[in-house]
Amino acid sequence: MTRLFALILLCAAPAFAADPLPSWNDGPAKQSIFDFVAKVTKEGGPDFVPVAERIATFDNDGTLWCEQPLPVQLSFTLDRVKFLATRHIEWKVKEPFSSLLKGDLKGALAGGEHAIVELMMATHAGMTTVEFEQIVKDWLATARHPKYERPYTECVYQPMLELLAYMRANGFKTFIVSGGGIDFMRPWAEPVYGIPPEQVVGSSIKTKFELRDGKPVLLRLPELAFIDDKTGKPVGIHHFIGRRPIAAFGNSDGDQQMLEYTTIDNPRPSFGLIVHHTDAEREYAYDRQSLLARLDNALDEAPQRGWTVVDMKTDWKIIFPPDSQSNSRE
Amino acid sequence: MTRLFALILLCAAPAFAADPLPSWNDGPAKQSIFDFVAKVTKEGGPDFVPVAERIATFDNDGTLWCEQPLPVQLSFTLDRVKFLATRHIEWKVKEPFSSLLKGDLKGALAGGEHAIVELMMATHAGMTTVEFEQIVKDWLATARHPKYERPYTECVYQPMLELLAYMRANGFKTFIVSGGGIDFMRPWAEPVYGIPPEQVVGSSIKTKFELRDGKPVLLRLPELAFIDDKTGKPVGIHHFIGRRPIAAFGNSDGDQQMLEYTTIDNPRPSFGLIVHHTDAEREYAYDRQSLLARLDNALDEAPQRGWTVVDMKTDWKIIFPPDSQSNSRE
């Protein structure tokens, strides 16, 4: 009898399993995730989706990690311009570098997209892919978020880390689909998110293969290859993944088309979710008026499409990982 | 004692396991594969490679399936031109269509790369991605290889199917890295090779996202996005996969740079293999003089780099799957 009892307990164990999303408060957002995963994983059920088709795509900036007060890659870019300025005395009188080096960020970005591209090319091209990876790693190792005073890779959302793990535990393949640079994310996405390089989709510049002193290198060229934002996101998803996601997660109008591509007229059951930044105290509050991360049209579209809108202030118990390295170092 | 004996047998079982490459004759090529896989999977050994880094890339045309007398995608293109000709009366007097429709393939291809691109764009663009996928599937369901009189998807190399399965059984993630069109391969790569769409790298044209009658579609545009051949292969590998393979498999000079990128100066142990088409009787014999699938420089480079060269005639017991559907229908 004792053995039988133990066996029953063992079989019943999942019913007592710990909450897979402990940092999420109970409520409609959390429940909508559980409901979707339950129905697509129920074998024999009408909404069952085979494991191979369980593709989930996640935006990065503002969805998986903090994008305020500046997108992290922009902070990286600004730091690199300052670092490289000693080798480029011409930048002293050349915009957008000149304003930036005087500490006038607004002036530097006055040139709009053209100015940003120029800053990007000056800092992201002209080296090999291996060299760039090391530059990113070195910067992340020392740079600190201005508000939280911890590494940017520790300013990731704990509830989303749990969500990534929960989706994977249910047979989903998790992808990043970000407007950010693909080679800026790949060096750290695997240790931080558990997402390997081959599941990172992002914007890119062209590269060129050559044998340098007999050794193969890929040289990063100052030429845009692909912008993975807005209508570019479904394009990027098709290009890299080759099938439609059944779940997509974003936080801005840059994710609107990805959410549409995932949830409208999909032959499979599908799920869309928007992280709404409502927590000025613990993080930042922004949406319709944000310059670089506007959430406006997608927020209006959400109710009509049945997209879940996460209210960070009420839906999330904590924002960042509590036991991060920087905390334990204090 | 009986129980202990059973346990010993159980533990020793792998030593008696069936040959994972039964269609390969014993010899240096087969042995080099076993040796490489054994050393990179030996935990605690000096050459051990973690599972996450076990990336293997395979060319498709001539490496995984038959590319003679014409590359399959070119046969598809020619059939599509003939099919679409009724809607394009202007093709009767316009090259390269005119020659092609008269049955003069050589004349049609006289315009070189430009002519091929024109034929491709006329047949591969102008529809949605979903429509194109269906066109490919429909064509493959009815088209037959002129020599073997079976579907092209059954003109795949049985020894390579075994190799794909063997690599995966040893923790490798297998990718196609082909000069062929990515969307021409994805519809059938998973059922035929066990390679999912997101692990297919190839040449591509641009697509455009739009909502058509409220439904999301990706429209295929007549504009090249990327040519995944020669120096483009390492570029494509970096773009799609984001890390260096440790094993690469090809059959022509189009794969030379992929093999170099994989095996030269790689911090990990690495493996390169070339399928040499030496079997005029069972398949085709071609190398240095081939127009569309030349193997010349890479063959010269092989000994110096330690790449395995497979002699199809002596190394492979059979070429195609013996129990394919078309055989059993006969």
XYZ file of C-alpha atoms in Angstrom:
660
model
C 0.000 0.000 0.000
C 2.756 2.396 0.877
C 4.358 1.853 -2.500
C 1.049 2.313 -4.314
C 0.410 5.518 -2.402
C 3.829 6.842 -3.379
C 3.089 5.963 -6.992
C -0.208 7.859 -6.886
C 1.536 10.888 -5.429
C 4.160 10.669 -8.137
C 1.614 10.536 -10.930
C -0.440 13.327 -9.428
C 2.629 15.509 -8.895
C 2.024 17.887 -11.837
C -1.244 18.988 -10.218
C 0.750 20.266 -7.256
C 3.580 21.674 -9.360
C 4.823 25.144 -8.565
C 3.327 28.040 -10.529
C 5.441 28.344 -13.724
C 4.844 32.129 -13.761
C 5.425 33.085 -10.116
C 6.225 36.733 -10.912
C 2.844 37.244 -12.582
C -0.123 38.290 -10.466
C -3.250 36.226 -10.990
C -5.540 37.960 -13.450
C -6.784 37.898 -17.024
C -3.326 38.403 -18.623
C -1.741 35.460 -16.804
C -4.865 33.354 -17.319
C -4.912 34.056 -21.071
C -1.375 32.651 -21.358
C -2.282 29.503 -19.437
C -5.465 29.026 -21.474
C -3.682 29.351 -24.813
C -0.846 26.991 -23.897
C -3.289 24.460 -22.444
C -5.429 24.303 -25.568
C -2.637 24.048 -28.155
C -0.802 21.354 -26.170
C -3.867 19.192 -25.440
C -3.327 16.079 -27.567
C -6.470 15.035 -29.345
C -8.085 18.386 -28.598
C -9.577 20.532 -31.392
C -6.888 23.220 -30.995
C -3.861 20.941 -30.708
C -0.771 22.223 -32.550
C 2.137 19.850 -33.312
C 5.396 20.740 -31.568
C 7.121 21.615 -34.872
C 4.627 24.430 -35.443
C 4.808 25.924 -31.967
C 6.743 29.007 -32.990
C 6.746 31.950 -30.570
C 8.331 35.295 -31.468
C 9.396 37.937 -28.952
C 10.353 41.522 -29.571
C 13.381 42.471 -27.451
C 13.565 46.211 -26.595
C 10.784 46.991 -24.120
C 9.412 43.442 -24.297
C 12.259 41.384 -22.847
C 14.537 44.107 -21.498
C 14.318 47.755 -20.492
C 14.550 50.246 -23.362
C 14.474 53.463 -21.281
C 15.803 56.099 -20.941
C 17.461 55.069 -24.250
C 17.434 51.841 -26.253
C 20.479 49.907 -25.052
C 22.020 49.679 -28.505
C 21.820 53.461 -28.810
C 23.693 53.836 -25.503
C 26.284 51.412 -26.873
C 26.520 53.475 -30.057
C 27.021 56.728 -28.165
C 29.707 55.194 -25.974
C 31.469 53.837 -29.041
C 31.422 57.235 -30.772
C 33.073 58.789 -27.733
C 35.621 55.980 -27.576
C 36.445 56.189 -31.284
C 36.538 60.005 -31.391
C 40.255 60.084 -30.651
C 40.841 58.322 -33.980
C 38.440 60.617 -35.848
C 39.398 64.232 -35.323
C 37.111 65.134 -38.251
C 34.111 64.291 -36.039
C 34.750 67.489 -34.059
C 33.197 69.496 -36.865
C 31.014 66.873 -38.516
C 27.387 66.173 -37.598
C 25.904 64.172 -36.039
C 29.196 63.366 -34.266
C 30.002 66.956 -33.334
C 26.812 67.546 -31.312
C 27.057 64.154 -29.705
C 30.623 64.710 -28.534
C 29.520 67.999 -26.972
C 26.913 66.054 -25.010
C 24.024 67.354 -27.112
C 22.093 64.148 -27.837
C 19.033 66.001 -29.121
C 21.148 67.922 -31.610
C 22.874 64.727 -32.726
C 19.544 63.024 -33.415
C 18.062 66.123 -35.119
C 19.077 64.597 -38.449
C 16.552 61.817 -37.840
C 16.983 58.375 -39.322
C 19.881 59.497 -41.498
C 21.842 60.655 -38.456
C 21.167 57.428 -36.581
C 22.281 55.322 -39.549
C 25.460 57.373 -39.801
C 26.218 56.854 -36.125
C 25.487 53.147 -36.446
C 27.719 52.631 -39.462
C 30.603 54.486 -37.837
C 30.419 52.179 -34.826
C 29.039 48.867 -36.111
C 31.027 48.392 -39.328
C 34.662 48.191 -40.356
C 35.654 45.217 -38.233
C 35.217 41.447 -38.460
C 32.159 39.732 -36.987
C 34.367 38.137 -34.326
C 35.838 41.509 -33.364
C 32.394 43.098 -33.150
C 31.134 40.306 -30.917
C 33.997 40.961 -28.525
C 33.334 44.721 -28.542
C 29.699 44.073 -27.567
C 30.671 41.635 -24.817
C 33.298 43.989 -23.416
C 30.881 46.915 -23.370
C 28.106 44.920 -21.682
C 30.551 43.734 -19.036
C 31.247 47.281 -17.867
C 28.297 49.481 -18.911
C 25.634 50.125 -16.284
C 22.017 51.204 -16.592
C 21.833 54.846 -15.406
C 18.784 54.303 -13.159
C 19.271 50.767 -11.889
C 23.076 50.848 -11.758
C 23.333 47.251 -12.873
C 24.440 45.611 -16.144
C 21.929 45.976 -18.965
C 21.699 42.191 -19.216
C 20.274 42.259 -15.687
C 17.635 44.824 -16.663
C 15.613 42.036 -18.271
C 12.049 41.376 -17.190
C 11.792 38.497 -14.743
C 8.142 37.760 -15.700
C 9.214 37.444 -19.349
C 12.128 35.140 -18.467
C 9.578 32.903 -16.766
C 7.302 33.139 -19.792
C 10.138 32.153 -22.168
C 10.929 29.112 -20.019
C 7.251 28.207 -19.708
C 6.703 28.341 -23.473
C 9.796 26.189 -24.095
C 8.703 23.693 -21.446
C 5.520 23.334 -23.516
C 7.322 22.549 -26.743
C 7.544 26.059 -28.157
C 10.609 27.208 -30.055
C 11.269 30.771 -28.871
C 12.666 33.393 -31.244
C 13.678 37.001 -30.799
C 12.303 39.202 -33.599
C 13.688 42.643 -32.898
C 14.298 45.914 -34.693
C 17.685 45.885 -32.950
C 20.865 44.650 -34.552
C 21.057 40.893 -34.881
C 24.769 40.830 -34.063
C 24.271 43.111 -31.080
C 21.870 40.590 -29.504
C 23.403 37.252 -30.385
C 26.457 37.438 -28.111
C 24.321 37.431 -24.943
C 20.834 36.151 -25.913
C 21.700 32.539 -25.129
C 23.039 32.974 -21.574
C 20.449 35.634 -20.684
C 17.277 34.362 -22.414
C 18.147 30.792 -23.358
C 17.718 31.767 -27.021
C 20.533 30.501 -29.281
C 22.029 32.710 -32.039
C 20.153 30.842 -34.787
C 16.846 31.872 -33.177
C 17.636 35.589 -33.122
C 16.102 37.676 -35.924
C 17.007 41.347 -36.204
C 18.237 44.193 -38.348
C 21.526 43.653 -40.093
C 24.291 45.167 -42.165
C 26.034 43.399 -45.014
C 29.144 41.304 -44.497
C 31.838 40.127 -46.857
C 33.779 36.877 -46.726
C 37.519 36.842 -47.273
C 40.632 34.919 -46.367
C 42.842 37.293 -44.413
C 46.361 35.970 -43.940
C 44.891 32.626 -44.903
C 42.206 32.770 -42.215
C 38.488 33.122 -42.970
C 36.848 36.319 -41.745
C 33.559 38.092 -42.322
C 34.059 41.833 -42.627
C 31.196 44.071 -41.488
C 30.377 46.578 -44.234
C 28.841 50.041 -43.684
C 25.747 49.098 -45.668
C 22.297 48.231 -44.356
C 21.035 44.778 -45.330
C 17.658 44.617 -43.617
C 15.525 46.615 -41.167
C 13.527 44.231 -39.018
C 10.852 46.633 -37.810
C 7.151 47.287 -38.479
C 6.242 45.655 -41.849
C 9.811 44.327 -41.823
C 8.989 41.980 -38.939
C 6.705 39.615 -40.881
C 9.239 39.804 -43.717
C 12.033 38.889 -41.299
C 9.966 36.080 -39.793
C 9.327 34.568 -43.209
C 12.944 35.050 -44.255
C 14.540 33.508 -41.168
C 11.898 31.149 -39.797
C 9.833 30.276 -42.854
C 6.559 29.663 -41.055
C 4.002 31.706 -39.221
C 4.301 31.998 -35.464
C 1.310 30.987 -33.377
C 2.308 33.340 -30.559
C 3.843 36.826 -30.700
C 4.890 39.221 -27.960
C 5.655 42.923 -28.360
C 5.309 46.315 -26.763
C 5.127 48.974 -29.478
C 3.736 49.883 -32.877
C 6.929 48.380 -34.282
C 5.417 45.007 -33.346
C 1.960 45.657 -34.772
C 2.501 43.873 -38.097
C 4.159 40.903 -36.373
C 1.087 40.593 -34.148
C -1.203 40.897 -37.170
C 0.780 38.307 -39.131
C 0.579 35.938 -36.172
C -3.053 36.319 -35.197
C -5.166 37.340 -38.207
C -6.481 34.561 -40.443
C -4.021 32.048 -38.994
C -5.182 28.478 -39.725
C -3.798 27.570 -36.294
C -4.983 28.934 -32.934
C -2.873 31.975 -32.127
C -1.967 34.372 -29.358
C -0.843 38.010 -29.274
C 0.412 39.935 -26.271
C 1.471 43.545 -25.699
C 3.551 44.630 -22.718
C 2.170 48.026 -21.693
C 4.650 50.155 -19.750
C 2.473 51.594 -16.990
C 4.822 51.548 -14.042
C 6.591 54.888 -13.643
C 7.734 53.982 -10.181
C 9.358 50.575 -10.677
C 10.230 51.077 -14.348
C 8.944 53.683 -16.848
C 5.491 54.714 -18.039
C 5.156 55.462 -21.741
C 2.998 54.670 -24.736
C 1.298 57.016 -27.233
C 3.684 59.944 -26.839
C 6.952 58.019 -26.831
C 9.381 59.122 -29.520
C 11.404 55.938 -30.005
C 8.968 53.318 -28.660
C 5.478 54.496 -29.477
C 2.561 52.247 -28.570
C -0.496 53.835 -30.164
C -2.086 52.065 -33.139
C -1.324 48.608 -31.776
C -2.954 49.534 -28.458
C -6.102 50.616 -30.307
C -6.088 47.412 -32.341
C -5.617 45.085 -29.357
C -9.248 44.694 -28.170
C -10.537 44.032 -31.675
C -7.902 41.303 -32.242
C -8.178 39.782 -28.791
C -4.539 40.570 -27.969
C -3.672 40.387 -24.293
C -2.464 43.715 -22.910
C -0.188 43.353 -19.897
C -0.412 46.175 -17.377
C 3.093 46.067 -15.920
C 2.029 47.879 -12.776
C -0.702 45.451 -11.798
C 0.206 42.249 -13.664
C 3.836 41.912 -12.635
C 4.903 41.268 -9.039
C 8.493 42.182 -9.772
C 10.185 43.703 -12.806
C 13.788 42.508 -12.775
C 15.437 39.320 -11.502
C 15.696 39.674 -7.714
C 18.893 37.706 -7.228
C 20.870 39.180 -10.070
C 24.622 39.210 -9.832
C 24.745 42.953 -9.301
C 22.357 42.664 -6.377
C 24.359 39.942 -4.736
C 27.518 41.950 -5.202
C 26.145 44.859 -3.224
C 23.843 -13.394 -11.350
C 21.274 -13.567 -14.120
C 20.116 -10.068 -13.374
C 23.671 -8.731 -13.273
C 24.411 -10.400 -16.593
C 21.339 -8.778 -18.135
C 22.500 -5.439 -16.794
C 25.929 -5.876 -18.353
C 24.356 -6.752 -21.673
C 22.135 -3.702 -21.417
C 25.043 -1.359 -20.741
C 27.117 -2.898 -23.488
C 24.263 -2.728 -25.979
C 25.579 0.285 -27.950
C 28.632 -1.755 -28.928
C 26.348 -4.180 -30.748
C 24.104 -1.485 -32.201
C 23.324 -1.633 -35.901
C 25.585 0.331 -38.252
C 24.123 3.860 -38.403
C 25.442 4.276 -41.972
C 24.466 0.967 -43.598
C 24.534 2.370 -47.157
C 28.175 3.406 -46.800
C 30.877 0.904 -47.659
C 33.591 0.535 -45.048
C 36.552 2.686 -45.944
C 38.350 5.924 -45.095
C 35.371 8.222 -45.905
C 32.959 6.392 -43.611
C 35.643 6.000 -40.959
C 36.469 9.733 -41.015
C 32.821 10.510 -40.200
C 32.762 8.068 -37.293
C 36.082 9.363 -35.974
C 34.987 12.983 -36.045
C 31.625 12.356 -34.376
C 33.242 10.132 -31.742
C 35.805 12.739 -30.713
C 33.489 15.765 -30.521
C 30.865 13.851 -28.528
C 33.275 12.265 -26.035
C 32.509 14.024 -22.751
C 35.643 15.005 -20.906
C 37.739 14.415 -24.033
C 40.055 17.102 -25.393
C 37.926 17.592 -28.534
C 34.509 17.609 -26.886
C 32.065 20.167 -28.348
C 28.928 21.165 -26.403
C 25.649 20.235 -28.095
C 24.717 23.890 -28.703
C 27.773 24.324 -30.917
C 27.303 21.166 -32.970
C 26.204 22.941 -36.142
C 26.374 20.957 -39.382
C 25.650 22.578 -42.759
C 24.714 20.687 -45.912
C 24.584 21.936 -49.462
C 21.502 20.583 -51.241
C 21.917 20.261 -55.047
C 24.347 17.417 -55.738
C 24.997 16.872 -52.027
C 21.604 15.743 -50.741
C 19.717 15.234 -54.000
C 20.468 14.678 -57.670
C 21.215 17.849 -59.669
C 21.577 16.217 -63.109
C 20.751 16.493 -65.953
C 19.491 19.898 -64.692
C 19.239 21.427 -61.220
C 15.703 20.602 -60.046
C 14.758 24.235 -59.521
C 15.732 24.983 -63.115
C 13.446 22.180 -64.329
C 10.701 23.704 -62.193
C 11.419 27.120 -63.711
C 11.251 25.792 -67.270
C 7.978 23.986 -66.597
C 6.533 27.139 -65.062
C 7.548 29.253 -68.065
C 5.743 26.833 -70.365
C 2.696 26.812 -68.095
C 2.573 30.605 -67.827
C 3.252 31.223 -71.534
C -0.449 31.246 -72.362
C -0.790 34.371 -70.201
C 2.311 36.009 -71.721
C 2.004 36.175 -75.488
C 4.882 38.677 -75.499
C 7.240 35.818 -74.535
C 6.922 34.443 -78.060
C 9.301 37.129 -79.273
C 11.168 37.962 -76.092
C 14.379 36.253 -74.958
C 15.155 34.177 -73.011
C 11.515 33.004 -73.095
C 11.293 32.717 -76.864
C 14.136 30.209 -77.225
C 12.956 28.262 -74.233
C 9.425 27.903 -75.573
C 10.876 26.600 -78.832
C 12.671 23.916 -76.827
C 16.085 25.559 -77.269
C 17.433 25.472 -73.702
C 20.972 26.345 -74.766
C 19.729 29.439 -76.569
C 17.626 30.450 -73.589
C 20.614 30.230 -71.248
C 22.933 31.999 -73.706
C 22.218 35.235 -71.858
C 24.011 33.786 -68.826
C 23.158 34.870 -65.312
C 20.958 37.692 -66.531
C 18.772 35.276 -68.499
C 18.469 32.902 -65.556
C 17.485 35.741 -63.223
C 14.858 36.883 -65.708
C 13.400 33.375 -65.947
C 13.435 33.073 -62.157
C 11.688 36.381 -61.548
C 8.998 35.598 -64.105
C 8.205 32.339 -62.334
C 9.093 32.879 -58.670
C 7.611 36.344 -58.036
C 4.240 38.020 -58.285
C 2.334 35.778 -55.899
C 2.058 35.422 -52.121
C 4.428 33.174 -50.174
C 1.531 30.815 -49.435
C 0.602 30.606 -53.123
C 4.209 29.923 -54.129
C 4.513 27.151 -51.553
C 1.468 25.463 -53.066
C 2.849 25.838 -56.605
C 6.068 24.092 -55.523
C 4.191 21.291 -53.773
C 1.883 20.749 -56.745
C 4.786 20.613 -59.168
C 6.790 18.174 -57.048
C 3.742 15.915 -56.740
C 3.581 15.382 -60.505
C 7.043 16.104 -61.964
C 9.303 13.117 -62.570
C 13.068 12.844 -62.972
C 13.750 12.127 -66.666
C 16.211 9.293 -66.003
C 14.849 7.676 -62.843
C 11.174 8.308 -63.564
C 10.387 8.965 -59.945
C 9.543 12.157 -58.020
C 12.514 14.450 -57.479
C 12.041 14.156 -53.718
C 12.852 10.451 -54.122
C 16.048 11.241 -56.005
C 17.723 12.032 -52.700
C 20.863 10.210 -51.625
C 20.136 7.409 -49.186
C 23.682 7.524 -47.692
C 23.195 11.240 -46.973
C 19.781 10.651 -45.371
C 21.517 8.207 -43.037
C 24.266 10.742 -42.397
C 21.741 13.480 -41.531
C 20.011 11.150 -39.061
C 23.338 10.016 -37.605
C 24.521 13.585 -37.028
C 21.225 14.523 -35.356
C 21.342 11.401 -33.176
C 24.679 12.740 -31.954
C 23.344 16.141 -30.965
C 24.040 18.010 -34.192
C 21.628 20.603 -35.519
C 21.489 20.040 -39.270
C 21.051 22.965 -41.673
C 20.704 23.189 -45.423
C 22.934 25.934 -46.875
C 22.155 25.961 -50.570
C 22.504 28.242 -53.547
C 18.946 27.216 -54.381
C 15.886 29.237 -53.460
C 15.024 29.115 -49.779
C 11.287 29.028 -50.485
C 11.713 26.320 -53.102
C 13.283 23.999 -50.503
C 11.285 24.729 -47.367
C 7.995 23.114 -48.454
C 9.524 19.622 -48.591
C 12.803 19.724 -46.604
C 11.132 18.664 -43.374
C 9.320 15.518 -44.603
C 12.202 14.496 -46.894
C 15.307 15.411 -44.841
C 13.934 16.035 -41.362
C 15.141 19.627 -41.634
C 12.553 22.215 -40.514
C 11.998 25.471 -42.469
C 13.902 27.535 -39.891
C 17.024 25.461 -40.593
C 16.986 26.041 -44.340
C 19.354 28.730 -45.662
C 19.239 29.646 -49.337
C 18.991 32.347 -51.955
C 15.997 34.620 -51.696
C 13.978 37.357 -53.291
C 12.419 40.251 -51.407
C 8.914 40.080 -49.967
C 6.483 42.770 -48.905
C 3.951 42.587 -46.096
C 0.428 43.865 -46.594
C -3.099 43.334 -45.396
C -5.113 42.179 -48.401
C -8.858 42.242 -47.793
C -7.924 42.443 -44.130
C -5.757 39.333 -44.258
C -1.960 39.383 -43.841
C 0.037 38.279 -46.884
C 3.668 38.422 -47.962
C 3.960 39.305 -51.610
C 6.968 37.923 -53.504
C 8.715 40.757 -55.355
C 10.794 40.360 -58.545
C 13.924 41.572 -56.785
C 16.859 39.494 -55.586
C 17.574 39.766 -51.862
C 20.520 37.421 -51.409
C 22.551 34.869 -53.393
C 23.658 32.083 -51.090
C 26.513 30.695 -53.160
C 30.324 30.708 -53.061
C 31.451 33.589 -50.772
C 27.727 34.096 -50.085
C 27.580 30.819 -48.148
C 29.655 31.956 -45.150
C 27.721 35.245 -45.284
C 24.427 33.322 -45.260
C 25.628 31.092 -42.432
C 26.525 34.086 -40.305
C 23.300 35.877 -41.211
C 20.943 32.981 -40.485
C 22.790 30.829 -37.972
C 25.132 33.280 -36.282
C 27.860 30.823 -35.432
C 30.446 28.809 -37.273
C 29.565 25.253 -38.220
C 31.910 22.501 -37.067
C 30.934 20.266 -39.992
C 30.156 21.149 -43.600
C 29.149 18.999 -46.567
C 29.208 20.020 -50.219
C 29.949 18.842 -53.729
C 31.102 21.782 -55.840
C 33.189 24.922 -55.931
C 30.049 26.719 -54.772
C 30.690 25.087 -51.397
C 34.393 25.885 -51.206
C 34.079 28.982 -49.030
C 31.608 27.248 -46.704
C 34.134 24.452 -46.244
C 36.920 26.982 -45.661
C 34.827 28.942 -43.156
C 34.070 25.716 -41.303
C 37.476 24.102 -41.214
C 40.230 26.749 -41.358
C 41.332 28.313 -38.075
C 38.213 27.068 -36.285
C 38.774 27.089 -32.508
C 36.672 23.904 -32.410
C 37.517 20.586 -34.098
C 35.940 20.605 -37.531
C 35.073 18.396 -40.469
C 34.683 19.006 -44.192
C 33.357 16.585 -46.774
C 32.938 16.690 -50.548
C 30.637 14.346 -52.453
C 32.464 13.517 -55.674
C 30.163 12.381 -58.490
C 32.093 9.469 -59.965
C 29.321 7.051 -60.795
C 28.208 7.442 -64.413
C 26.337 4.183 -64.287
C 24.188 4.540 -61.187
C 24.049 8.352 -61.214
C 26.229 10.866 -63.119
C 29.968 11.478 -63.345
C 31.043 15.124 -63.413
C 33.484 17.502 -61.786
C 36.009 19.896 -63.367
C 34.219 20.356 -66.686
C 30.686 20.736 -65.369
C 29.004 23.968 -66.412
C 26.498 24.423 -63.578
C 28.106 22.304 -60.843
C 31.852 22.559 -61.270
C 34.082 20.826 -58.743
C 37.605 21.973 -59.486
C 39.295 24.332 -57.020
C 37.643 22.701 -54.021
C 38.848 19.281 -55.179
C 42.397 20.602 -55.394
C 42.106 22.168 -51.957
C 40.692 19.066 -50.263
C 43.929 17.144 -49.456
C 45.632 20.216 -48.028
C 42.662 20.934 -45.725
C 42.040 17.321 -44.768
C 38.545 17.340 -46.282
C 37.052 13.911 -46.845
C 36.294 13.237 -50.518
C 33.518 10.709 -51.026
C 33.866 8.573 -54.141
C 30.225 7.824 -54.872
C 31.076 4.794 -56.957
C 33.087 2.998 -54.293
C 31.895 4.593 -51.044
C 28.136 4.239 -51.489
C 26.383 0.863 -51.634
C 23.223 2.404 -53.017
C 22.401 5.877 -54.292
C 18.679 6.403 -53.736
C 16.249 5.061 -51.122
C 15.472 1.468 -52.125
C 11.920 1.378 -50.867
C 10.745 4.668 -52.241
C 7.125 5.108 -53.113
C 7.784 5.078 -56.835
C 9.633 1.768 -56.572
C 6.864 0.144 -54.632
C 4.372 1.390 -57.174
C 6.159 -0.361 -59.994
